[in-house]
mmCIF file of N, CA and C in Angstrom:
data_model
loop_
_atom_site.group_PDB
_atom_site.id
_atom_site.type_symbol
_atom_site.label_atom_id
_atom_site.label_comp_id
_atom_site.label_asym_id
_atom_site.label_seq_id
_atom_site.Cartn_x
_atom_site.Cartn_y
_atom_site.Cartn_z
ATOM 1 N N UNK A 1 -46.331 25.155 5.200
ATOM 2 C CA UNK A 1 -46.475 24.799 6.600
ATOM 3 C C UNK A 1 -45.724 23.508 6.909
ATOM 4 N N UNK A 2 -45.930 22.695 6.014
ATOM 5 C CA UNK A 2 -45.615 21.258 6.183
ATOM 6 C C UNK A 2 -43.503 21.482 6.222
ATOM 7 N N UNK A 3 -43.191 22.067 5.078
ATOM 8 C CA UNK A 3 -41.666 22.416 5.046
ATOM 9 C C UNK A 3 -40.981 23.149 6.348
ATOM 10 N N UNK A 4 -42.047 24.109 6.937
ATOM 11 C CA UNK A 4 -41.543 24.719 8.446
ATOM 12 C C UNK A 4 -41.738 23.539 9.244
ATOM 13 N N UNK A 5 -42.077 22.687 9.502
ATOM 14 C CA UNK A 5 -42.485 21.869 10.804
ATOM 15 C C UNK A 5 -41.439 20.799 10.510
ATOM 16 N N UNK A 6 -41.096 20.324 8.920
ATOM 17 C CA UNK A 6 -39.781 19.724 9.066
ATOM 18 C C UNK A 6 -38.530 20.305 9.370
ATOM 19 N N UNK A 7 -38.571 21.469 9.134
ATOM 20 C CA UNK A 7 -37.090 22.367 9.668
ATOM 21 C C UNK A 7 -36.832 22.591 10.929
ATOM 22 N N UNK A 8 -38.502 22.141 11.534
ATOM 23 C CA UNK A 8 -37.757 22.964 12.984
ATOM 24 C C UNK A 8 -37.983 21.671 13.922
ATOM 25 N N UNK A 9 -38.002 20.506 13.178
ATOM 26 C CA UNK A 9 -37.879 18.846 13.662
ATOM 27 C C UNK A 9 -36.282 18.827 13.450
ATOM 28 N N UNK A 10 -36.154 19.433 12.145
ATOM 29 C CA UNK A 10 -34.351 18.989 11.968
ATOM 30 C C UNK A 10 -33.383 19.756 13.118
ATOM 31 N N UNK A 11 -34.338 20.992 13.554
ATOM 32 C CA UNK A 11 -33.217 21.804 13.944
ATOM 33 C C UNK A 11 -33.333 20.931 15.629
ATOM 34 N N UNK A 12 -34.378 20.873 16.028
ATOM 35 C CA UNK A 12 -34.323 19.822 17.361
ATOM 36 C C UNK A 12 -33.572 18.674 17.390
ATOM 37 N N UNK A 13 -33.854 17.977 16.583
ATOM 38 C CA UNK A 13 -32.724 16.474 16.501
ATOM 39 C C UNK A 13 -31.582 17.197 16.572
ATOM 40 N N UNK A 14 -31.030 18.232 15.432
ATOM 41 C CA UNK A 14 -29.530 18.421 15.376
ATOM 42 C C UNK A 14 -29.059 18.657 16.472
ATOM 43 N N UNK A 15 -29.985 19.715 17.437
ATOM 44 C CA UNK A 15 -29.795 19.896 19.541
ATOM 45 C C UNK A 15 -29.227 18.617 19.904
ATOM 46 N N UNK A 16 -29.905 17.937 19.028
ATOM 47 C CA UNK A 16 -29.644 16.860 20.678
ATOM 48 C C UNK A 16 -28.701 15.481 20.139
ATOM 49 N N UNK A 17 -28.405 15.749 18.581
ATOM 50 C CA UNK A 17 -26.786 15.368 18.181
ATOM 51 C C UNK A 17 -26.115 15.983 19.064
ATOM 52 N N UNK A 18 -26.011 17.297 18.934
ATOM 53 C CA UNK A 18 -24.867 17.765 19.287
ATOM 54 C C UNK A 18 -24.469 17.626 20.679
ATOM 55 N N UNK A 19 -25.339 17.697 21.633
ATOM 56 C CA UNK A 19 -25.288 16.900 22.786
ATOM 57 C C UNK A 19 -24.796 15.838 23.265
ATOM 58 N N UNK A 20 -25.136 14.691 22.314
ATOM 59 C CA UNK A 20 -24.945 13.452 22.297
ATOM 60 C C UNK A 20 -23.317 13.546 21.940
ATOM 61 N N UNK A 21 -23.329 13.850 20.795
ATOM 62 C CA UNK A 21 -21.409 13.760 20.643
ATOM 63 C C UNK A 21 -20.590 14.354 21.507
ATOM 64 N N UNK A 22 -20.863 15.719 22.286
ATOM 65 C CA UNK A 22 -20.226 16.457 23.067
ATOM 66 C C UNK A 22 -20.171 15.769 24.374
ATOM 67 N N UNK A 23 -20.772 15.002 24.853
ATOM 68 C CA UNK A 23 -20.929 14.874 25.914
ATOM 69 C C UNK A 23 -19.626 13.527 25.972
ATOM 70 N N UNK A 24 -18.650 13.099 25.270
ATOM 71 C CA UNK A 24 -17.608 12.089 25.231
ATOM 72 C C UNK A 24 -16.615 13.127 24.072
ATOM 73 N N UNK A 25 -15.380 13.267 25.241
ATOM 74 C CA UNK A 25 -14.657 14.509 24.106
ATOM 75 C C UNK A 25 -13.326 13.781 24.020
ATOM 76 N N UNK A 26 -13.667 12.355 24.184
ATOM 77 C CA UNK A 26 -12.511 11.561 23.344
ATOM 78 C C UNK A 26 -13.213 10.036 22.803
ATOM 79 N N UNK A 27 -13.020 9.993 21.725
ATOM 80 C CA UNK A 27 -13.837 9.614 21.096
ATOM 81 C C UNK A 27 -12.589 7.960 20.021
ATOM 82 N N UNK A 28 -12.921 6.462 20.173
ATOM 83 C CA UNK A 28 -12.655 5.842 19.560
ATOM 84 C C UNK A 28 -12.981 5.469 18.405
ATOM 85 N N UNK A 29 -13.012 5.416 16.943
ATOM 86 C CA UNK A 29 -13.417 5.052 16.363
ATOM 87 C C UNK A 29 -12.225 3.595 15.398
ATOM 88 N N UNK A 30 -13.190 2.777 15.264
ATOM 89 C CA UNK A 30 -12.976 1.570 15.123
ATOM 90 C C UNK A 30 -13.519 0.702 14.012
ATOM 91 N N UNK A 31 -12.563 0.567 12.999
ATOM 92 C CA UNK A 31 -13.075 0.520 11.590
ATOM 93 C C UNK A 31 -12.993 -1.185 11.367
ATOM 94 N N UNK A 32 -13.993 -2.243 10.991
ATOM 95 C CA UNK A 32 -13.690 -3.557 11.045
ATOM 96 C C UNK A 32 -12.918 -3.750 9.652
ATOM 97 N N UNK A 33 -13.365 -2.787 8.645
ATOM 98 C CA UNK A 33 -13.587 -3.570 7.713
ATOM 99 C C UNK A 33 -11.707 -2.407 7.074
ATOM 100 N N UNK A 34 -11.349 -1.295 7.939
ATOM 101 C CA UNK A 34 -9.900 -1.597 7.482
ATOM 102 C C UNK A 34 -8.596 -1.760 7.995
ATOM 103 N N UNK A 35 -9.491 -1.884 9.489
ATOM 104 C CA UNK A 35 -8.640 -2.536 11.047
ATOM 105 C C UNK A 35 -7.602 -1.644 11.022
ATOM 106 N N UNK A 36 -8.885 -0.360 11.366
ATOM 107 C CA UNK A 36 -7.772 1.215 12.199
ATOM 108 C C UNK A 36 -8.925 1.116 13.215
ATOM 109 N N UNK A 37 -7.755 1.800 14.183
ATOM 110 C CA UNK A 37 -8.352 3.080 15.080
ATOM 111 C C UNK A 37 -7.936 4.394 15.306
ATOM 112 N N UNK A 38 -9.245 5.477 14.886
ATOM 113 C CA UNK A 38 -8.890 6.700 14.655
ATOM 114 C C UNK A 38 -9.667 7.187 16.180
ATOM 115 N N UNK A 39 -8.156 8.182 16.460
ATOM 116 C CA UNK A 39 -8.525 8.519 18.197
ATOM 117 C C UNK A 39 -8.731 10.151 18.055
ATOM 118 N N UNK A 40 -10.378 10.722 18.419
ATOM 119 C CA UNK A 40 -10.555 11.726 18.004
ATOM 120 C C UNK A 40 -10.464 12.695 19.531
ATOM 121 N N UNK A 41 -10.055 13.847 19.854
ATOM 122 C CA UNK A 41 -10.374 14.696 21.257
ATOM 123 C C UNK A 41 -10.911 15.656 20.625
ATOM 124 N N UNK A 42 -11.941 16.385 21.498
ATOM 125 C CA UNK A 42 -12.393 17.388 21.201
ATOM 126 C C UNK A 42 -12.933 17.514 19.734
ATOM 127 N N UNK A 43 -13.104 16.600 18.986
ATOM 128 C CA UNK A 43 -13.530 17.074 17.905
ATOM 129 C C UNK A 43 -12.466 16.904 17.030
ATOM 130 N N UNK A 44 -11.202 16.629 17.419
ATOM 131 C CA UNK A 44 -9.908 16.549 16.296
ATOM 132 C C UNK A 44 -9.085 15.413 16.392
ATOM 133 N N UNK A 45 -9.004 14.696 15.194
ATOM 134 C CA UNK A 45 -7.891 13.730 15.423
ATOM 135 C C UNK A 45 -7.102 14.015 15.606
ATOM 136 N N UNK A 46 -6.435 12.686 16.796
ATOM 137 C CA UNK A 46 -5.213 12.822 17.198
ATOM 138 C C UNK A 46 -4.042 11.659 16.916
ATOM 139 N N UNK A 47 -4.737 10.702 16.764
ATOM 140 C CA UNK A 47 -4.096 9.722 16.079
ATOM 141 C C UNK A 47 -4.956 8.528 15.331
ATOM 142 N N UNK A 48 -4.078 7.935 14.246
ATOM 143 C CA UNK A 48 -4.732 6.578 13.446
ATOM 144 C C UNK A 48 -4.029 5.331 13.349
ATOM 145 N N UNK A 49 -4.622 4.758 13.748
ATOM 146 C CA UNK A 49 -3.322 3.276 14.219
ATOM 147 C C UNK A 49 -4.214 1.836 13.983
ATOM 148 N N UNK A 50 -3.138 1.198 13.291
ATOM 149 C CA UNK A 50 -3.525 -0.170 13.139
ATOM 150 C C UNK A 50 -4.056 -1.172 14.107
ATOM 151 N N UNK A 51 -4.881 -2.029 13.490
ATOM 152 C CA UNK A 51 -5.633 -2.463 14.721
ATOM 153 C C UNK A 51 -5.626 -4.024 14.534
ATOM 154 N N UNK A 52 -5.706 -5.284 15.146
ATOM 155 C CA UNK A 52 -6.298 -5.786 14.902
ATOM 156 C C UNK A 52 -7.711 -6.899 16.234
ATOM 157 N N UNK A 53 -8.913 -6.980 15.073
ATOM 158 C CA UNK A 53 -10.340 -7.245 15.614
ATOM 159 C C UNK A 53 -10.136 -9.060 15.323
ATOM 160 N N UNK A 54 -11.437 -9.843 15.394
ATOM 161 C CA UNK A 54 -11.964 -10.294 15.773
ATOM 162 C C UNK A 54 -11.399 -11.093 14.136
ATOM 163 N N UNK A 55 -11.040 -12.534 14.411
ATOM 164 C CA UNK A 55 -10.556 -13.582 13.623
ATOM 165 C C UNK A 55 -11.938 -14.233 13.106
ATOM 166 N N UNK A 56 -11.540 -14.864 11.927
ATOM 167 C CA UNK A 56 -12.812 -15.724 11.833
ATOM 168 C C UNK A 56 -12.883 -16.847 12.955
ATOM 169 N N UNK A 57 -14.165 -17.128 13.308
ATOM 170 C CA UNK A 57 -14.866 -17.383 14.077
ATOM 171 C C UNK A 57 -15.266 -16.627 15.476
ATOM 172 N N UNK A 58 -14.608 -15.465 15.566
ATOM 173 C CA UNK A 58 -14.788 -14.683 16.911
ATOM 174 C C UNK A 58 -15.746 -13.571 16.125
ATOM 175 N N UNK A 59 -15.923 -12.865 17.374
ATOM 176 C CA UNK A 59 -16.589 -11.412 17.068
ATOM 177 C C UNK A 59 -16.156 -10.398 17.765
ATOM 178 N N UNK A 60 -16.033 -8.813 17.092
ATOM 179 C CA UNK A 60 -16.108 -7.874 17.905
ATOM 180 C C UNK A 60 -17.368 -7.419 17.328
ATOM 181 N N UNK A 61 -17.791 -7.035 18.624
ATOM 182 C CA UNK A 61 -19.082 -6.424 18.313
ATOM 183 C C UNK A 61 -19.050 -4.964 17.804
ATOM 184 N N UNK A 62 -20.017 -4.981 17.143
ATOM 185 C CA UNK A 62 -20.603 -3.585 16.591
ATOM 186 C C UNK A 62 -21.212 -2.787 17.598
ATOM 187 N N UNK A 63 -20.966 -1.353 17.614
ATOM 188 C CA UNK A 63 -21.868 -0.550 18.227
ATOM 189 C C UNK A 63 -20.924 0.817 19.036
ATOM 190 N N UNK A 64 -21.869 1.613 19.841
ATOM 191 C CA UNK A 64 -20.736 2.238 20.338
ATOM 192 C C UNK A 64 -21.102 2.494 22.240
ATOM 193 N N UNK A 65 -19.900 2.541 23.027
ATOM 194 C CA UNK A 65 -20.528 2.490 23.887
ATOM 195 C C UNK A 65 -19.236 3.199 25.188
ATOM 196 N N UNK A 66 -18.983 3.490 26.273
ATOM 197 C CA UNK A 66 -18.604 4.288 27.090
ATOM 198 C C UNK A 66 -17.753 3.247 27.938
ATOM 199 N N UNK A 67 -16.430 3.952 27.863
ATOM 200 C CA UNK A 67 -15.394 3.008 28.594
ATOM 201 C C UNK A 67 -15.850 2.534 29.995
ATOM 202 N N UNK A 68 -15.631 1.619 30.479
ATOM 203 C CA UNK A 68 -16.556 0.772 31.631
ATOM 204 C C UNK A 68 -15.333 1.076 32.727
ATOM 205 N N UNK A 69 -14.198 0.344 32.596
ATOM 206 C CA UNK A 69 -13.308 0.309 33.637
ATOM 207 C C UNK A 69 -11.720 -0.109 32.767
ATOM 208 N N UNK A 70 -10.347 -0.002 33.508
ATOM 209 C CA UNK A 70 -8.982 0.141 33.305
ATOM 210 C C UNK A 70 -8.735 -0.667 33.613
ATOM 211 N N UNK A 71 -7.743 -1.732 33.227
ATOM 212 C CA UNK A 71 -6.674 -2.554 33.779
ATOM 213 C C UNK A 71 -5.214 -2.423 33.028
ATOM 214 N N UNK A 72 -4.368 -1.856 34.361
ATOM 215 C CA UNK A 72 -3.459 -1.676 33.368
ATOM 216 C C UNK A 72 -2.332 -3.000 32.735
ATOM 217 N N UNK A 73 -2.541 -3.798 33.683
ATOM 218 C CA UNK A 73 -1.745 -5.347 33.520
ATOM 219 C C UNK A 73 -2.708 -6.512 33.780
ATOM 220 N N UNK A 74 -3.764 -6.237 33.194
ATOM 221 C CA UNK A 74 -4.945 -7.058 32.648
ATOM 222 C C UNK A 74 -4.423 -8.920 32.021
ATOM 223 N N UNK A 75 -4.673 -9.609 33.008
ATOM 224 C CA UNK A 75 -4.856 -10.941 32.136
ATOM 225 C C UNK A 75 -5.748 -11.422 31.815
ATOM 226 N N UNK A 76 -6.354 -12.605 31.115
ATOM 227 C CA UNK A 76 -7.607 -12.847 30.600
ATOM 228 C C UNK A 76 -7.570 -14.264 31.267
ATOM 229 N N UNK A 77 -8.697 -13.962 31.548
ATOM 230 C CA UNK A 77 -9.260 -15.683 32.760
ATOM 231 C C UNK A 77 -9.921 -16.411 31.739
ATOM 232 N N UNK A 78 -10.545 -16.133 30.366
ATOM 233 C CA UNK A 78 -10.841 -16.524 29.567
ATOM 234 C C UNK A 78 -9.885 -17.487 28.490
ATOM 235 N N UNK A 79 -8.833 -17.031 28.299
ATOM 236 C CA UNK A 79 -8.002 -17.647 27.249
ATOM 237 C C UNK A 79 -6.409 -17.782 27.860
ATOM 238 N N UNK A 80 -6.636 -18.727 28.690
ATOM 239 C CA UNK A 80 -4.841 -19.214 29.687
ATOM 240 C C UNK A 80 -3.847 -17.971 29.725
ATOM 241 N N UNK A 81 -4.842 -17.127 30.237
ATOM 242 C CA UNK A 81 -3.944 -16.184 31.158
ATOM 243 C C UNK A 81 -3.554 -15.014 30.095
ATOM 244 N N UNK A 82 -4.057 -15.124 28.867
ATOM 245 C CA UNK A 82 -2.632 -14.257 28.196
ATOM 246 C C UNK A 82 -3.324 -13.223 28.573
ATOM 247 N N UNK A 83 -1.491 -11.752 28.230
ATOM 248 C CA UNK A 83 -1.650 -10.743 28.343
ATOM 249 C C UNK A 83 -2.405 -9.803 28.040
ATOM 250 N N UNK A 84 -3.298 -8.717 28.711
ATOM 251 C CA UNK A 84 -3.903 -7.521 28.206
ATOM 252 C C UNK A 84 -3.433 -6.351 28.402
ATOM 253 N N UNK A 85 -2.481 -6.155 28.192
ATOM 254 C CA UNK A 85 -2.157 -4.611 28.906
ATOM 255 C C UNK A 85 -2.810 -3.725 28.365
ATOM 256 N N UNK A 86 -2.409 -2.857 29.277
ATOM 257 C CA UNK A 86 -3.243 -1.113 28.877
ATOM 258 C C UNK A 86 -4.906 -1.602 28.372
ATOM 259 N N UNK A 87 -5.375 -2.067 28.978
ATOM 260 C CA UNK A 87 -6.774 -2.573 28.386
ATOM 261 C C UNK A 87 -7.848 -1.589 29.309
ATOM 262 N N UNK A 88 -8.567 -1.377 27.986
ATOM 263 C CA UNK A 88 -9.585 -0.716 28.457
ATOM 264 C C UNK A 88 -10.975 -1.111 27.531
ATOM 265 N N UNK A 89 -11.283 -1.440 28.906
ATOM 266 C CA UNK A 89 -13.072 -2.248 28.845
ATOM 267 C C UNK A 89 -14.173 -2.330 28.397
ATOM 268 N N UNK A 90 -15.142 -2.039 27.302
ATOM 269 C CA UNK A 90 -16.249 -1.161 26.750
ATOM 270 C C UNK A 90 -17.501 -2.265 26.723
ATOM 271 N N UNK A 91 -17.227 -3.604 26.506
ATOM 272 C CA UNK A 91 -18.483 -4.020 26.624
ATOM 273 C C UNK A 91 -17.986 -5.726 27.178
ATOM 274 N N UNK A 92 -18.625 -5.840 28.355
ATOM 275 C CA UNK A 92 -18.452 -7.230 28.774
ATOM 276 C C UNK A 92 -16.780 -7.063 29.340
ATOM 277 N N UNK A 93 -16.463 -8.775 28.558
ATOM 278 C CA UNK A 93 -14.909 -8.699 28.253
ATOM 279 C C UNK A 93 -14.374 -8.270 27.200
ATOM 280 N N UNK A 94 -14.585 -7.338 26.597
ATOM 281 C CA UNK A 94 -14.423 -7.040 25.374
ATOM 282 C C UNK A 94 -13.538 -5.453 25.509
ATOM 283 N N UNK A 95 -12.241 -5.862 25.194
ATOM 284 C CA UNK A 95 -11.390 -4.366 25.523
ATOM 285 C C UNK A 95 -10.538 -4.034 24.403
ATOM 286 N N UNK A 96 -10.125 -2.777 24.578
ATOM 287 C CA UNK A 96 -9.027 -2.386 23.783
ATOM 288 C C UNK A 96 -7.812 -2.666 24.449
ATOM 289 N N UNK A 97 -7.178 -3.369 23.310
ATOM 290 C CA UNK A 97 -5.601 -3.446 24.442
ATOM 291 C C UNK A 97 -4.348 -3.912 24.274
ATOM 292 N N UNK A 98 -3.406 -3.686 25.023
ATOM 293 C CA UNK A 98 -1.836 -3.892 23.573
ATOM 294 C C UNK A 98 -1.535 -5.594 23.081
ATOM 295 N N UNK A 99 -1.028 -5.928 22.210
ATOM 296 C CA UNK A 99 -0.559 -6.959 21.808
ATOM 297 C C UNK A 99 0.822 -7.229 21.339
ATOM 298 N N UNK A 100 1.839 -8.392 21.789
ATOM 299 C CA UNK A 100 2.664 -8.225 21.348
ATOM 300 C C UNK A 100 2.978 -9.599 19.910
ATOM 301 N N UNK A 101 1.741 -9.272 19.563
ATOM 302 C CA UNK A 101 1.531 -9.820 18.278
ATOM 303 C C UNK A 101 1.952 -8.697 16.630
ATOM 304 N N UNK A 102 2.965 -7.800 17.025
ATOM 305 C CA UNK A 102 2.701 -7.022 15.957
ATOM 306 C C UNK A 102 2.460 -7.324 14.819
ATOM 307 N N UNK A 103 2.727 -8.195 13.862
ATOM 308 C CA UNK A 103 3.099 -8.839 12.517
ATOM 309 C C UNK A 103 2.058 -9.022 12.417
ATOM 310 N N UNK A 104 0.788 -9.344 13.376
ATOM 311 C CA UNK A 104 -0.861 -9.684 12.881
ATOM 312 C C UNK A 104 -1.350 -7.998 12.862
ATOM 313 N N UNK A 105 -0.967 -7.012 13.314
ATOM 314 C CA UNK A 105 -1.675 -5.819 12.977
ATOM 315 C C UNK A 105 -1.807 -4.839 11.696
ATOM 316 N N UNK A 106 -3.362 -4.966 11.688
ATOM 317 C CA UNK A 106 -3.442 -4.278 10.328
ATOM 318 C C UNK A 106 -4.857 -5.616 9.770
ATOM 319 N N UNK A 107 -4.816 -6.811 10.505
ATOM 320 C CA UNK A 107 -5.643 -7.651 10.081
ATOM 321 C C UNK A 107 -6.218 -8.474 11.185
ATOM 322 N N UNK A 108 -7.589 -8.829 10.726
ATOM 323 C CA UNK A 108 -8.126 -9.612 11.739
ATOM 324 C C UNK A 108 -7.179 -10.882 12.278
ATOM 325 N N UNK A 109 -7.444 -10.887 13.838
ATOM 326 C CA UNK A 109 -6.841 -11.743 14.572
ATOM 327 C C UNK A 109 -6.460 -12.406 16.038
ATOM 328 N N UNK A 110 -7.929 -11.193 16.223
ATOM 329 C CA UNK A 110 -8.242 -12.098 17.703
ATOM 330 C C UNK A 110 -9.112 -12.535 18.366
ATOM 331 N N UNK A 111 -9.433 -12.818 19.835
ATOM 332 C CA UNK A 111 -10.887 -13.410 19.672
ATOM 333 C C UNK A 111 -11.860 -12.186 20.071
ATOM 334 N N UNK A 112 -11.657 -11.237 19.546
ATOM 335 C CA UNK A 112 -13.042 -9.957 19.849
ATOM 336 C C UNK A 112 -12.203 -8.667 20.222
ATOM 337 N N UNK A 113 -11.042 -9.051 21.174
ATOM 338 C CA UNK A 113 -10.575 -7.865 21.275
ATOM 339 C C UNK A 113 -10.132 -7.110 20.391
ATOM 340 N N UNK A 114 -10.035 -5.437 20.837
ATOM 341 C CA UNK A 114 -9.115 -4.486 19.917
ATOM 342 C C UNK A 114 -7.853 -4.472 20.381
ATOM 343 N N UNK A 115 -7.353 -5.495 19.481
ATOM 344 C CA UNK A 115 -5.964 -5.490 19.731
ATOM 345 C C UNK A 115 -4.690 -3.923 18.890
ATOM 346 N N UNK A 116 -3.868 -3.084 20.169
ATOM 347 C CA UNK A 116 -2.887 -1.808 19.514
ATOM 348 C C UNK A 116 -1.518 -2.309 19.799
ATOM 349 N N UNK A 117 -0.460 -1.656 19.113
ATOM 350 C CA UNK A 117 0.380 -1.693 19.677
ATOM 351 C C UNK A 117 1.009 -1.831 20.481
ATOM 352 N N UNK A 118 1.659 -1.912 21.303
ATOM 353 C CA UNK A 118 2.024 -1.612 23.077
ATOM 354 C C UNK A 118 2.167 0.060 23.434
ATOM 355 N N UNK A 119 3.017 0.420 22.688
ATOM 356 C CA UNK A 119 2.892 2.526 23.056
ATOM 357 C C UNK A 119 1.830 3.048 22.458
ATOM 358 N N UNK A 120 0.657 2.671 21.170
ATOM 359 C CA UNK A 120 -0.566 3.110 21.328
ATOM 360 C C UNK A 120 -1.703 2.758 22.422
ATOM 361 N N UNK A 121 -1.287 1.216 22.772
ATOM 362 C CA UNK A 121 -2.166 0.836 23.446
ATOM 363 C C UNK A 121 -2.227 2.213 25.102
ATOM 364 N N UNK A 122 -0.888 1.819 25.469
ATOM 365 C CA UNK A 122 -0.268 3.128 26.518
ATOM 366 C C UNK A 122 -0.838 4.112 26.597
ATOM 367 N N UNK A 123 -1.091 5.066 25.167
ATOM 368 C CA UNK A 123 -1.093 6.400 24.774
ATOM 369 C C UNK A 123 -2.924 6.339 25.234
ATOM 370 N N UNK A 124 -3.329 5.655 24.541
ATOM 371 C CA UNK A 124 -5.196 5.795 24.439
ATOM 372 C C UNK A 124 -5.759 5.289 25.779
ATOM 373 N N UNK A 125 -4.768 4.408 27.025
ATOM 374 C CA UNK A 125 -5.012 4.210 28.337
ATOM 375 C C UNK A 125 -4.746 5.245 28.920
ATOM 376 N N UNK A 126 -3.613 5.853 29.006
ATOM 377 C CA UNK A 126 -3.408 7.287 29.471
ATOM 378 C C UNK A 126 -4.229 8.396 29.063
ATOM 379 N N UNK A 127 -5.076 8.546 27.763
ATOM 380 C CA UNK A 127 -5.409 9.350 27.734
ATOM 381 C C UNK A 127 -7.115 9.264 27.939
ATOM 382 N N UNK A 128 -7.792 8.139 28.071
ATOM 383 C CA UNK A 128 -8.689 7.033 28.776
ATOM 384 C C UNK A 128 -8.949 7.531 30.487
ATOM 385 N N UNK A 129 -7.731 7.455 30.859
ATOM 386 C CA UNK A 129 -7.517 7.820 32.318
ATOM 387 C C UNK A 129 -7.496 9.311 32.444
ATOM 388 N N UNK A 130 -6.671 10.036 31.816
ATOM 389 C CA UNK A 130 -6.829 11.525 32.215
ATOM 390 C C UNK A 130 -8.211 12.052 31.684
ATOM 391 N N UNK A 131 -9.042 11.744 30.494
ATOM 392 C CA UNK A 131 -10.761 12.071 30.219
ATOM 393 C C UNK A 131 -11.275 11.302 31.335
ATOM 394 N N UNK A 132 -11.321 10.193 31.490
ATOM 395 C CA UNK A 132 -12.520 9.726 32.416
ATOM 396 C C UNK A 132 -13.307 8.508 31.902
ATOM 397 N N UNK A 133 -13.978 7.866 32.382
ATOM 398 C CA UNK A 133 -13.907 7.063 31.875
ATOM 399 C C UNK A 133 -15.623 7.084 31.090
ATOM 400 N N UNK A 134 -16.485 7.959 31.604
ATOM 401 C CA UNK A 134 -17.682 8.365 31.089
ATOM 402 C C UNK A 134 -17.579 9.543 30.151
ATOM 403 N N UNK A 135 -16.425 9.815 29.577
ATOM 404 C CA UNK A 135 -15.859 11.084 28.205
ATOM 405 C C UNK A 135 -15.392 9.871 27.912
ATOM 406 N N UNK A 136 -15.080 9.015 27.918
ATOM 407 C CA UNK A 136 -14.606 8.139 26.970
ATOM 408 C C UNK A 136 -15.449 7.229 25.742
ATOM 409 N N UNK A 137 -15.871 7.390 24.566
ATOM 410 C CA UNK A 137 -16.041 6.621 23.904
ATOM 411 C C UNK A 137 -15.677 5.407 22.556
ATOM 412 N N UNK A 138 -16.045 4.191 22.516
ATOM 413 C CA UNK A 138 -15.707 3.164 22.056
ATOM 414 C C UNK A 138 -16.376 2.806 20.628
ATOM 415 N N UNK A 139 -16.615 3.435 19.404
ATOM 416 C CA UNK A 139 -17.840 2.973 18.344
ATOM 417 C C UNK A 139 -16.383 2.057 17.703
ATOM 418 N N UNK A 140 -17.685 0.614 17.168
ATOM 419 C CA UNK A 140 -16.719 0.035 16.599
ATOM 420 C C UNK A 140 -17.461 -0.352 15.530
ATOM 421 N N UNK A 141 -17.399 0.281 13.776
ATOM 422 C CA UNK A 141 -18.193 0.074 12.873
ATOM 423 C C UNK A 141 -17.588 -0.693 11.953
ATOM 424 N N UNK A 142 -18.399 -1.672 10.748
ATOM 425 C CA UNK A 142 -17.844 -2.269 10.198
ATOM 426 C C UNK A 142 -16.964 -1.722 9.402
#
């Protein structure tokens, strides 16, 4: 009795995984600890690209959470103006977005943001914009 009532607990949770993931069918994932981002649609990667997070003394935060809003020529009122392009928003000020720092990507080096490329940064705003911005999700794990 006890083994049926856990199976059919597992099979409810698994409902409402599957829900939960489906319901964002482009999907960021955001690795701290080997500073990628793997860009999943539908269930399939589509691309994996160097990243770089959060320098010592900054933070990017952990967690995962639903693109907020776009800027496509984004400056930061926070740190003398510099550039954000293709930035897209997920928690606070805290965005994904291009850098023309390439030589730091691949390693921590900024103050929180997810810093891409400039044509990835492009690619994952464009494709940010054509999902929506509530199909869009942001997990950023260590």
């Amino acid at each position: 009795m006890h083994k049926i009532f856990v199976a059919c607990l597992a099979l409810v949770f698994l409902q409402f995984q599957t829900v939960t993931s489906s319901a964002a069918n482009l999907i960021a994932n955001i690795s701290l600890s080997s500073q990628t981002m793997t860009v999943s649609q539908n269930g399939i990667v589509k691309y994996r690209w160097k990243v770089s997070t959060a320098r010592k003394g900054y933070v990017t935060p952990k967690g995962s959470w639903s693109a907020k809003w776009l800027s496509k020529n984004h400056r930061s009122r926070k740190y003398d103006n510099a550039p954000m392009p293709y930035a897209v928003f997920f928690n606070g000020g805290y965005a994904v977005h291009a850098t023309f720092d390439l030589k730091r990507l691949g390693r921590p080096a900024s103050h929180g943001c997810v810093r891409l490329h400039p044509d990835n940064a492009a690619q994952f705003f464009s494709m940010t914009s054509r999902n929506g911005l509530k199909n869009t999700r942001i997990v950023v794990t260590r």
